[in-house]
Every structure is written in structure tokens, then in C-alpha cells.
Amino acid sequence: MKILEISSAFPPSRGGVEMTVSELSSRLAEMGHEVTVITSTRGGDARYSDEFVGKVRVIRLPERLHFLEAPILPQIAFRALFLDFDILHVHGMRPTI
């Protein structure tokens, strides 16, 4: 299957969401699934990148705006429209007050 993971952050950023998405994506890829993660550039270079981390394709989009600690990245939705996937799994930070 082709699986698209959308996450507000991914390693090298450190945190629970990042580690969960990284571990899940790696294990799914090891099982033979084609896994793509679309995420922010949090924790790394602030420029767009499209790379493989192990067997997982990771597309990083520049983080420019925030609401509290959560990145605002509307371009993630536009990017996802042009990808072919069977399953969409969304993870992220939700700002609370």
C-alpha cells in the first residue's frame, strides 16, 4: 500500500509526535509499504527538501508561521493533492489554551 503520513514535525525535531511518526513510518516501510511523510522543517534546515530517511520518503516544507507552538502549513494540503496514496494518516500538535 501507499501510505501518506502528515505530521507537524519529524526528526531531527525531538518530541513524542516526531518519534511516533518516525517509528510507525519505518516499521510500515520495513513491511513493504511505500511510505511518504510530509512535515515541517522544524529542528533542521529551514529550506524545502525531499529525501529518503531509510526507506521512508520525507518531504519537508518551510515553517514560516506558528500559532502558539503549532506550525501553520497550508501548503501541506496542496502538496498532498498531487500525491498518490491509499491511506492518509494525520498527526500533529494542536494548540490549546
PDB file of N, CA and C in Angstrom:
ATOM      1  N   MET A   1       0.821  -1.185   0.000  1.00  0.00           N
ATOM      2  CA  MET A   1       0.000   0.000   0.000  1.00  0.00           C
ATOM      3  C   MET A   1       0.865   1.248   0.000  1.00  0.00           C
ATOM      4  N   LYS A   2       0.301   2.318  -0.494  1.00  0.00           N
ATOM      5  CA  LYS A   2       0.947   3.625  -0.459  1.00  0.00           C
ATOM      6  C   LYS A   2       0.331   4.414   0.692  1.00  0.00           C
ATOM      7  N   ILE A   3       1.178   4.763   1.650  1.00  0.00           N
ATOM      8  CA  ILE A   3       0.710   5.429   2.875  1.00  0.00           C
ATOM      9  C   ILE A   3       1.310   6.824   2.955  1.00  0.00           C
ATOM     10  N   LEU A   4       0.455   7.810   3.171  1.00  0.00           N
ATOM     11  CA  LEU A   4       0.904   9.185   3.353  1.00  0.00           C
ATOM     12  C   LEU A   4       0.700   9.570   4.806  1.00  0.00           C
ATOM     13  N   GLU A   5       1.779   9.934   5.472  1.00  0.00           N
ATOM     14  CA  GLU A   5       1.751  10.409   6.854  1.00  0.00           C
ATOM     15  C   GLU A   5       1.945  11.922   6.813  1.00  0.00           C
ATOM     16  N   ILE A   6       1.040  12.661   7.401  1.00  0.00           N
ATOM     17  CA  ILE A   6       1.200  14.109   7.518  1.00  0.00           C
ATOM     18  C   ILE A   6       1.446  14.402   8.989  1.00  0.00           C
ATOM     19  N   SER A   7       2.540  15.105   9.258  1.00  0.00           N
ATOM     20  CA  SER A   7       2.917  15.376  10.645  1.00  0.00           C
ATOM     21  C   SER A   7       3.432  16.798  10.774  1.00  0.00           C
ATOM     22  N   SER A   8       3.105  17.434  11.872  1.00  0.00           N
ATOM     23  CA  SER A   8       3.584  18.798  12.100  1.00  0.00           C
ATOM     24  C   SER A   8       5.090  18.842  12.300  1.00  0.00           C
ATOM     25  N   ALA A   9       5.685  17.727  12.724  1.00  0.00           N
ATOM     26  CA  ALA A   9       7.143  17.688  12.921  1.00  0.00           C
ATOM     27  C   ALA A   9       7.636  16.250  12.766  1.00  0.00           C
ATOM     28  N   PHE A  10       8.939  16.116  12.519  1.00  0.00           N
ATOM     29  CA  PHE A  10       9.576  14.822  12.279  1.00  0.00           C
ATOM     30  C   PHE A  10      11.041  14.977  12.658  1.00  0.00           C
ATOM     31  N   PRO A  11      11.708  13.907  13.085  1.00  0.00           N
ATOM     32  CA  PRO A  11      13.132  14.051  13.430  1.00  0.00           C
ATOM     33  C   PRO A  11      13.919  14.706  12.293  1.00  0.00           C
ATOM     34  N   PRO A  12      14.859  15.605  12.610  1.00  0.00           N
ATOM     35  CA  PRO A  12      15.608  15.720  13.846  1.00  0.00           C
ATOM     36  C   PRO A  12      14.916  16.493  14.965  1.00  0.00           C
ATOM     37  N   SER A  13      13.732  17.068  14.711  1.00  0.00           N
ATOM     38  CA  SER A  13      12.985  17.685  15.804  1.00  0.00           C
ATOM     39  C   SER A  13      12.705  16.606  16.841  1.00  0.00           C
ATOM     40  N   ARG A  14      12.707  16.985  18.116  1.00  0.00           N
ATOM     41  CA  ARG A  14      12.547  15.997  19.182  1.00  0.00           C
ATOM     42  C   ARG A  14      11.205  16.153  19.879  1.00  0.00           C
ATOM     43  N   GLY A  15      10.510  15.050  20.056  1.00  0.00           N
ATOM     44  CA  GLY A  15       9.233  15.072  20.755  1.00  0.00           C
ATOM     45  C   GLY A  15       8.449  13.806  20.498  1.00  0.00           C
ATOM     46  N   GLY A  16       7.317  13.679  21.161  1.00  0.00           N
ATOM     47  CA  GLY A  16       6.512  12.476  21.064  1.00  0.00           C
ATOM     48  C   GLY A  16       5.894  12.249  19.701  1.00  0.00           C
ATOM     49  N   VAL A  17       5.345  13.307  19.096  1.00  0.00           N
ATOM     50  CA  VAL A  17       4.750  13.174  17.764  1.00  0.00           C
ATOM     51  C   VAL A  17       5.821  12.750  16.766  1.00  0.00           C
ATOM     52  N   GLU A  18       6.964  13.404  16.826  1.00  0.00           N
ATOM     53  CA  GLU A  18       8.060  13.110  15.899  1.00  0.00           C
ATOM     54  C   GLU A  18       8.501  11.656  16.001  1.00  0.00           C
ATOM     55  N   MET A  19       8.694  11.177  17.219  1.00  0.00           N
ATOM     56  CA  MET A  19       9.188   9.815  17.421  1.00  0.00           C
ATOM     57  C   MET A  19       8.134   8.781  17.005  1.00  0.00           C
ATOM     58  N   THR A  20       6.876   9.064  17.297  1.00  0.00           N
ATOM     59  CA  THR A  20       5.801   8.146  16.917  1.00  0.00           C
ATOM     60  C   THR A  20       5.706   8.009  15.402  1.00  0.00           C
ATOM     61  N   VAL A  21       5.698   9.129  14.694  1.00  0.00           N
ATOM     62  CA  VAL A  21       5.595   9.099  13.236  1.00  0.00           C
ATOM     63  C   VAL A  21       6.829   8.435  12.629  1.00  0.00           C
ATOM     64  N   SER A  22       7.989   8.725  13.151  1.00  0.00           N
ATOM     65  CA  SER A  22       9.223   8.119  12.644  1.00  0.00           C
ATOM     66  C   SER A  22       9.203   6.600  12.808  1.00  0.00           C
ATOM     67  N   GLU A  23       8.865   6.142  13.990  1.00  0.00           N
ATOM     68  CA  GLU A  23       8.833   4.702  14.271  1.00  0.00           C
ATOM     69  C   GLU A  23       7.765   3.995  13.436  1.00  0.00           C
ATOM     70  N   LEU A  24       6.566   4.552  13.403  1.00  0.00           N
ATOM     71  CA  LEU A  24       5.474   3.971  12.635  1.00  0.00           C
ATOM     72  C   LEU A  24       5.825   3.896  11.152  1.00  0.00           C
ATOM     73  N   SER A  25       6.342   4.992  10.612  1.00  0.00           N
ATOM     74  CA  SER A  25       6.692   5.038   9.190  1.00  0.00           C
ATOM     75  C   SER A  25       7.775   4.029   8.842  1.00  0.00           C
ATOM     76  N   SER A  26       8.793   3.948   9.677  1.00  0.00           N
ATOM     77  CA  SER A  26       9.890   2.998   9.432  1.00  0.00           C
ATOM     78  C   SER A  26       9.396   1.558   9.444  1.00  0.00           C
ATOM     79  N   ARG A  27       8.566   1.233  10.408  1.00  0.00           N
ATOM     80  CA  ARG A  27       8.060  -0.147  10.508  1.00  0.00           C
ATOM     81  C   ARG A  27       7.134  -0.488   9.343  1.00  0.00           C
ATOM     82  N   LEU A  28       6.298   0.444   8.934  1.00  0.00           N
ATOM     83  CA  LEU A  28       5.437   0.204   7.782  1.00  0.00           C
ATOM     84  C   LEU A  28       6.267  -0.003   6.515  1.00  0.00           C
ATOM     85  N   ALA A  29       7.317   0.792   6.344  1.00  0.00           N
ATOM     86  CA  ALA A  29       8.200   0.648   5.183  1.00  0.00           C
ATOM     87  C   ALA A  29       8.916  -0.700   5.216  1.00  0.00           C
ATOM     88  N   GLU A  30       9.349  -1.132   6.387  1.00  0.00           N
ATOM     89  CA  GLU A  30      10.002  -2.434   6.523  1.00  0.00           C
ATOM     90  C   GLU A  30       9.056  -3.575   6.148  1.00  0.00           C
ATOM     91  N   MET A  31       7.757  -3.366   6.338  1.00  0.00           N
ATOM     92  CA  MET A  31       6.763  -4.377   5.987  1.00  0.00           C
ATOM     93  C   MET A  31       6.459  -4.384   4.486  1.00  0.00           C
ATOM     94  N   GLY A  32       7.088  -3.459   3.740  1.00  0.00           N
ATOM     95  CA  GLY A  32       6.917  -3.426   2.293  1.00  0.00           C
ATOM     96  C   GLY A  32       5.993  -2.351   1.766  1.00  0.00           C
ATOM     97  N   HIS A  33       5.475  -1.507   2.637  1.00  0.00           N
ATOM     98  CA  HIS A  33       4.603  -0.424   2.186  1.00  0.00           C
ATOM     99  C   HIS A  33       5.447   0.753   1.694  1.00  0.00           C
ATOM    100  N   GLU A  34       4.881   1.524   0.783  1.00  0.00           N
ATOM    101  CA  GLU A  34       5.530   2.735   0.291  1.00  0.00           C
ATOM    102  C   GLU A  34       5.040   3.881   1.169  1.00  0.00           C
ATOM    103  N   VAL A  35       5.942   4.449   1.970  1.00  0.00           N
ATOM    104  CA  VAL A  35       5.547   5.453   2.964  1.00  0.00           C
ATOM    105  C   VAL A  35       6.175   6.805   2.622  1.00  0.00           C
ATOM    106  N   THR A  36       5.328   7.828   2.627  1.00  0.00           N
ATOM    107  CA  THR A  36       5.777   9.208   2.437  1.00  0.00           C
ATOM    108  C   THR A  36       5.306  10.019   3.636  1.00  0.00           C
ATOM    109  N   VAL A  37       6.189  10.850   4.172  1.00  0.00           N
ATOM    110  CA  VAL A  37       5.846  11.758   5.269  1.00  0.00           C
ATOM    111  C   VAL A  37       5.967  13.182   4.740  1.00  0.00           C
ATOM    112  N   ILE A  38       4.921  13.980   4.924  1.00  0.00           N
ATOM    113  CA  ILE A  38       5.004  15.416   4.645  1.00  0.00           C
ATOM    114  C   ILE A  38       5.020  16.101   6.005  1.00  0.00           C
ATOM    115  N   THR A  39       6.009  16.960   6.210  1.00  0.00           N
ATOM    116  CA  THR A  39       6.202  17.573   7.515  1.00  0.00           C
ATOM    117  C   THR A  39       6.789  18.971   7.370  1.00  0.00           C
ATOM    118  N   SER A  40       7.056  19.595   8.499  1.00  0.00           N
ATOM    119  CA  SER A  40       7.704  20.909   8.521  1.00  0.00           C
ATOM    120  C   SER A  40       9.218  20.733   8.603  1.00  0.00           C
ATOM    121  N   THR A  41       9.919  21.832   8.482  1.00  0.00           N
ATOM    122  CA  THR A  41      11.380  21.814   8.589  1.00  0.00           C
ATOM    123  C   THR A  41      11.845  21.969  10.034  1.00  0.00           C
ATOM    124  N   ARG A  42      10.940  21.920  10.984  1.00  0.00           N
ATOM    125  CA  ARG A  42      11.267  22.106  12.408  1.00  0.00           C
ATOM    126  C   ARG A  42      12.434  21.215  12.829  1.00  0.00           C
ATOM    127  N   GLY A  43      13.413  21.819  13.494  1.00  0.00           N
ATOM    128  CA  GLY A  43      14.543  21.066  14.021  1.00  0.00           C
ATOM    129  C   GLY A  43      15.688  20.885  13.050  1.00  0.00           C
ATOM    130  N   GLY A  44      15.532  21.350  11.814  1.00  0.00           N
ATOM    131  CA  GLY A  44      16.593  21.167  10.821  1.00  0.00           C
ATOM    132  C   GLY A  44      16.753  22.390   9.948  1.00  0.00           C
ATOM    133  N   ASP A  45      17.285  22.171   8.766  1.00  0.00           N
ATOM    134  CA  ASP A  45      17.466  23.234   7.783  1.00  0.00           C
ATOM    135  C   ASP A  45      16.095  23.805   7.416  1.00  0.00           C
ATOM    136  N   ALA A  46      15.982  25.106   7.313  1.00  0.00           N
ATOM    137  CA  ALA A  46      14.695  25.758   7.083  1.00  0.00           C
ATOM    138  C   ALA A  46      14.264  25.770   5.621  1.00  0.00           C
ATOM    139  N   ARG A  47      14.972  25.032   4.762  1.00  0.00           N
ATOM    140  CA  ARG A  47      14.627  25.009   3.340  1.00  0.00           C
ATOM    141  C   ARG A  47      13.863  23.734   2.977  1.00  0.00           C
ATOM    142  N   TYR A  48      13.088  23.826   1.896  1.00  0.00           N
ATOM    143  CA  TYR A  48      12.362  22.670   1.361  1.00  0.00           C
ATOM    144  C   TYR A  48      13.342  21.539   1.074  1.00  0.00           C
ATOM    145  N   SER A  49      12.928  20.316   1.372  1.00  0.00           N
ATOM    146  CA  SER A  49      13.738  19.160   0.978  1.00  0.00           C
ATOM    147  C   SER A  49      12.827  17.977   0.695  1.00  0.00           C
ATOM    148  N   ASP A  50      13.304  17.090  -0.143  1.00  0.00           N
ATOM    149  CA  ASP A  50      12.614  15.851  -0.497  1.00  0.00           C
ATOM    150  C   ASP A  50      13.692  14.788  -0.469  1.00  0.00           C
ATOM    151  N   GLU A  51      13.672  13.941   0.553  1.00  0.00           N
ATOM    152  CA  GLU A  51      14.769  12.997   0.772  1.00  0.00           C
ATOM    153  C   GLU A  51      14.230  11.668   1.289  1.00  0.00           C
ATOM    154  N   PHE A  52      15.099  10.687   1.346  1.00  0.00           N
ATOM    155  CA  PHE A  52      14.748   9.417   1.967  1.00  0.00           C
ATOM    156  C   PHE A  52      15.482   9.299   3.287  1.00  0.00           C
ATOM    157  N   VAL A  53      14.733   8.914   4.318  1.00  0.00           N
ATOM    158  CA  VAL A  53      15.303   8.606   5.624  1.00  0.00           C
ATOM    159  C   VAL A  53      15.068   7.102   5.765  1.00  0.00           C
ATOM    160  N   GLY A  54      16.109   6.327   5.526  1.00  0.00           N
ATOM    161  CA  GLY A  54      15.931   4.878   5.428  1.00  0.00           C
ATOM    162  C   GLY A  54      15.095   4.593   4.196  1.00  0.00           C
ATOM    163  N   LYS A  55      13.975   3.901   4.384  1.00  0.00           N
ATOM    164  CA  LYS A  55      13.074   3.563   3.277  1.00  0.00           C
ATOM    165  C   LYS A  55      11.876   4.500   3.194  1.00  0.00           C
ATOM    166  N   VAL A  56      11.881   5.542   4.005  1.00  0.00           N
ATOM    167  CA  VAL A  56      10.741   6.466   4.085  1.00  0.00           C
ATOM    168  C   VAL A  56      11.071   7.761   3.352  1.00  0.00           C
ATOM    169  N   ARG A  57      10.189   8.143   2.416  1.00  0.00           N
ATOM    170  CA  ARG A  57      10.353   9.435   1.736  1.00  0.00           C
ATOM    171  C   ARG A  57       9.845  10.524   2.667  1.00  0.00           C
ATOM    172  N   VAL A  58      10.667  11.557   2.880  1.00  0.00           N
ATOM    173  CA  VAL A  58      10.300  12.655   3.776  1.00  0.00           C
ATOM    174  C   VAL A  58      10.358  13.965   2.991  1.00  0.00           C
ATOM    175  N   ILE A  59       9.212  14.622   2.896  1.00  0.00           N
ATOM    176  CA  ILE A  59       9.109  15.926   2.230  1.00  0.00           C
ATOM    177  C   ILE A  59       8.969  16.960   3.334  1.00  0.00           C
ATOM    178  N   ARG A  60       9.933  17.873   3.400  1.00  0.00           N
ATOM    179  CA  ARG A  60       9.927  18.905   4.448  1.00  0.00           C
ATOM    180  C   ARG A  60       9.599  20.263   3.826  1.00  0.00           C
ATOM    181  N   LEU A  61       8.589  20.914   4.393  1.00  0.00           N
ATOM    182  CA  LEU A  61       8.153  22.222   3.906  1.00  0.00           C
ATOM    183  C   LEU A  61       8.540  23.298   4.916  1.00  0.00           C
ATOM    184  N   PRO A  62       9.002  24.450   4.417  1.00  0.00           N
ATOM    185  CA  PRO A  62       9.455  25.518   5.318  1.00  0.00           C
ATOM    186  C   PRO A  62       8.366  25.976   6.285  1.00  0.00           C
ATOM    187  N   GLU A  63       8.786  26.128   7.505  1.00  0.00           N
ATOM    188  CA  GLU A  63       7.910  26.564   8.590  1.00  0.00           C
ATOM    189  C   GLU A  63       8.058  28.079   8.711  1.00  0.00           C
ATOM    190  N   ARG A  64       6.986  28.815   8.410  1.00  0.00           N
ATOM    191  CA  ARG A  64       7.072  30.268   8.447  1.00  0.00           C
ATOM    192  C   ARG A  64       6.162  30.892   9.514  1.00  0.00           C
ATOM    193  N   LEU A  65       4.990  30.318   9.725  1.00  0.00           N
ATOM    194  CA  LEU A  65       4.034  30.865  10.677  1.00  0.00           C
ATOM    195  C   LEU A  65       3.732  29.846  11.767  1.00  0.00           C
ATOM    196  N   HIS A  66       3.407  30.357  12.956  1.00  0.00           N
ATOM    197  CA  HIS A  66       3.063  29.495  14.087  1.00  0.00           C
ATOM    198  C   HIS A  66       1.854  30.065  14.815  1.00  0.00           C
ATOM    199  N   PHE A  67       1.093  29.186  15.414  1.00  0.00           N
ATOM    200  CA  PHE A  67       0.067  29.582  16.363  1.00  0.00           C
ATOM    201  C   PHE A  67       0.422  28.848  17.633  1.00  0.00           C
ATOM    202  N   LEU A  68       0.852  29.588  18.647  1.00  0.00           N
ATOM    203  CA  LEU A  68       1.470  29.016  19.838  1.00  0.00           C
ATOM    204  C   LEU A  68       2.664  28.194  19.352  1.00  0.00           C
ATOM    205  N   GLU A  69       2.733  26.925  19.603  1.00  0.00           N
ATOM    206  CA  GLU A  69       3.858  26.107  19.136  1.00  0.00           C
ATOM    207  C   GLU A  69       3.568  25.361  17.838  1.00  0.00           C
ATOM    208  N   ALA A  70       2.328  25.399  17.360  1.00  0.00           N
ATOM    209  CA  ALA A  70       1.938  24.618  16.184  1.00  0.00           C
ATOM    210  C   ALA A  70       2.262  25.369  14.895  1.00  0.00           C
ATOM    211  N   PRO A  71       2.973  24.724  13.957  1.00  0.00           N
ATOM    212  CA  PRO A  71       3.242  25.367  12.678  1.00  0.00           C
ATOM    213  C   PRO A  71       1.963  25.453  11.846  1.00  0.00           C
ATOM    214  N   ILE A  72       1.831  26.522  11.096  1.00  0.00           N
ATOM    215  CA  ILE A  72       0.706  26.690  10.177  1.00  0.00           C
ATOM    216  C   ILE A  72       1.266  26.473   8.777  1.00  0.00           C
ATOM    217  N   LEU A  73       0.885  25.344   8.183  1.00  0.00           N
ATOM    218  CA  LEU A  73       1.441  24.953   6.884  1.00  0.00           C
ATOM    219  C   LEU A  73       0.334  24.552   5.912  1.00  0.00           C
ATOM    220  N   PRO A  74      -0.412  25.514   5.365  1.00  0.00           N
ATOM    221  CA  PRO A  74      -1.477  25.152   4.420  1.00  0.00           C
ATOM    222  C   PRO A  74      -0.946  24.462   3.175  1.00  0.00           C
ATOM    223  N   GLN A  75       0.335  24.671   2.858  1.00  0.00           N
ATOM    224  CA  GLN A  75       0.901  24.048   1.671  1.00  0.00           C
ATOM    225  C   GLN A  75       0.973  22.528   1.782  1.00  0.00           C
ATOM    226  N   ILE A  76       0.861  21.987   2.998  1.00  0.00           N
ATOM    227  CA  ILE A  76       0.843  20.528   3.156  1.00  0.00           C
ATOM    228  C   ILE A  76      -0.369  19.953   2.423  1.00  0.00           C
ATOM    229  N   ALA A  77      -1.528  20.565   2.584  1.00  0.00           N
ATOM    230  CA  ALA A  77      -2.739  20.070   1.924  1.00  0.00           C
ATOM    231  C   ALA A  77      -2.593  20.130   0.409  1.00  0.00           C
ATOM    232  N   PHE A  78      -2.030  21.211  -0.103  1.00  0.00           N
ATOM    233  CA  PHE A  78      -1.844  21.329  -1.544  1.00  0.00           C
ATOM    234  C   PHE A  78      -0.860  20.290  -2.067  1.00  0.00           C
ATOM    235  N   ARG A  79       0.193  20.057  -1.319  1.00  0.00           N
ATOM    236  CA  ARG A  79       1.190  19.050  -1.719  1.00  0.00           C
ATOM    237  C   ARG A  79       0.569  17.652  -1.739  1.00  0.00           C
ATOM    238  N   ALA A  80      -0.259  17.346  -0.738  1.00  0.00           N
ATOM    239  CA  ALA A  80      -0.896  16.029  -0.648  1.00  0.00           C
ATOM    240  C   ALA A  80      -1.836  15.767  -1.825  1.00  0.00           C
ATOM    241  N   LEU A  81      -2.446  16.815  -2.372  1.00  0.00           N
ATOM    242  CA  LEU A  81      -3.354  16.653  -3.509  1.00  0.00           C
ATOM    243  C   LEU A  81      -2.673  16.038  -4.725  1.00  0.00           C
ATOM    244  N   PHE A  82      -1.371  16.216  -4.842  1.00  0.00           N
ATOM    245  CA  PHE A  82      -0.643  15.752  -6.014  1.00  0.00           C
ATOM    246  C   PHE A  82       0.092  14.436  -5.790  1.00  0.00           C
ATOM    247  N   LEU A  83      -0.135  13.800  -4.648  1.00  0.00           N
ATOM    248  CA  LEU A  83       0.491  12.521  -4.355  1.00  0.00           C
ATOM    249  C   LEU A  83      -0.531  11.400  -4.471  1.00  0.00           C
ATOM    250  N   ASP A  84      -0.060  10.236  -4.876  1.00  0.00           N
ATOM    251  CA  ASP A  84      -0.904   9.049  -4.999  1.00  0.00           C
ATOM    252  C   ASP A  84      -0.755   8.233  -3.720  1.00  0.00           C
ATOM    253  N   PHE A  85      -1.861   8.031  -2.986  1.00  0.00           N
ATOM    254  CA  PHE A  85      -1.785   7.251  -1.757  1.00  0.00           C
ATOM    255  C   PHE A  85      -3.092   6.501  -1.538  1.00  0.00           C
ATOM    256  N   ASP A  86      -2.994   5.397  -0.793  1.00  0.00           N
ATOM    257  CA  ASP A  86      -4.162   4.600  -0.442  1.00  0.00           C
ATOM    258  C   ASP A  86      -4.693   4.968   0.943  1.00  0.00           C
ATOM    259  N   ILE A  87      -3.777   5.315   1.834  1.00  0.00           N
ATOM    260  CA  ILE A  87      -4.139   5.647   3.213  1.00  0.00           C
ATOM    261  C   ILE A  87      -3.511   6.979   3.593  1.00  0.00           C
ATOM    262  N   LEU A  88      -4.292   7.837   4.236  1.00  0.00           N
ATOM    263  CA  LEU A  88      -3.803   9.112   4.761  1.00  0.00           C
ATOM    264  C   LEU A  88      -3.898   9.051   6.285  1.00  0.00           C
ATOM    265  N   HIS A  89      -2.785   9.322   6.947  1.00  0.00           N
ATOM    266  CA  HIS A  89      -2.739   9.302   8.410  1.00  0.00           C
ATOM    267  C   HIS A  89      -2.174  10.653   8.853  1.00  0.00           C
ATOM    268  N   VAL A  90      -2.946  11.401   9.623  1.00  0.00           N
ATOM    269  CA  VAL A  90      -2.554  12.760  10.013  1.00  0.00           C
ATOM    270  C   VAL A  90      -2.208  12.800  11.501  1.00  0.00           C
ATOM    271  N   HIS A  91      -1.055  13.407  11.809  1.00  0.00           N
ATOM    272  CA  HIS A  91      -0.587  13.593  13.179  1.00  0.00           C
ATOM    273  C   HIS A  91      -0.264  15.073  13.362  1.00  0.00           C
ATOM    274  N   GLY A  92      -0.305  15.569  14.566  1.00  0.00           N
ATOM    275  CA  GLY A  92       0.132  16.930  14.727  1.00  0.00           C
ATOM    276  C   GLY A  92      -0.118  17.507  16.092  1.00  0.00           C
ATOM    277  N   MET A  93       0.459  18.679  16.263  1.00  0.00           N
ATOM    278  CA  MET A  93       0.262  19.417  17.502  1.00  0.00           C
ATOM    279  C   MET A  93      -1.030  20.198  17.379  1.00  0.00           C
ATOM    280  N   ARG A  94      -1.752  20.246  18.446  1.00  0.00           N
ATOM    281  CA  ARG A  94      -2.971  21.032  18.466  1.00  0.00           C
ATOM    282  C   ARG A  94      -2.815  22.063  19.569  1.00  0.00           C
ATOM    283  N   PRO A  95      -2.772  23.327  19.200  1.00  0.00           N
ATOM    284  CA  PRO A  95      -2.621  24.346  20.241  1.00  0.00           C
ATOM    285  C   PRO A  95      -3.842  24.385  21.142  1.00  0.00           C
ATOM    286  N   THR A  96      -3.597  24.429  22.426  1.00  0.00           N
ATOM    287  CA  THR A  96      -4.685  24.552  23.390  1.00  0.00           C
ATOM    288  C   THR A  96      -4.379  25.701  24.334  1.00  0.00           C
ATOM    289  N   ILE A  97      -5.404  26.302  24.836  1.00  0.00           N
ATOM    290  CA  ILE A  97      -5.224  27.433  25.748  1.00  0.00           C
ATOM    291  C   ILE A  97      -5.832  27.082  27.082  1.00  0.00           C
TER     292      ILE A  97
END
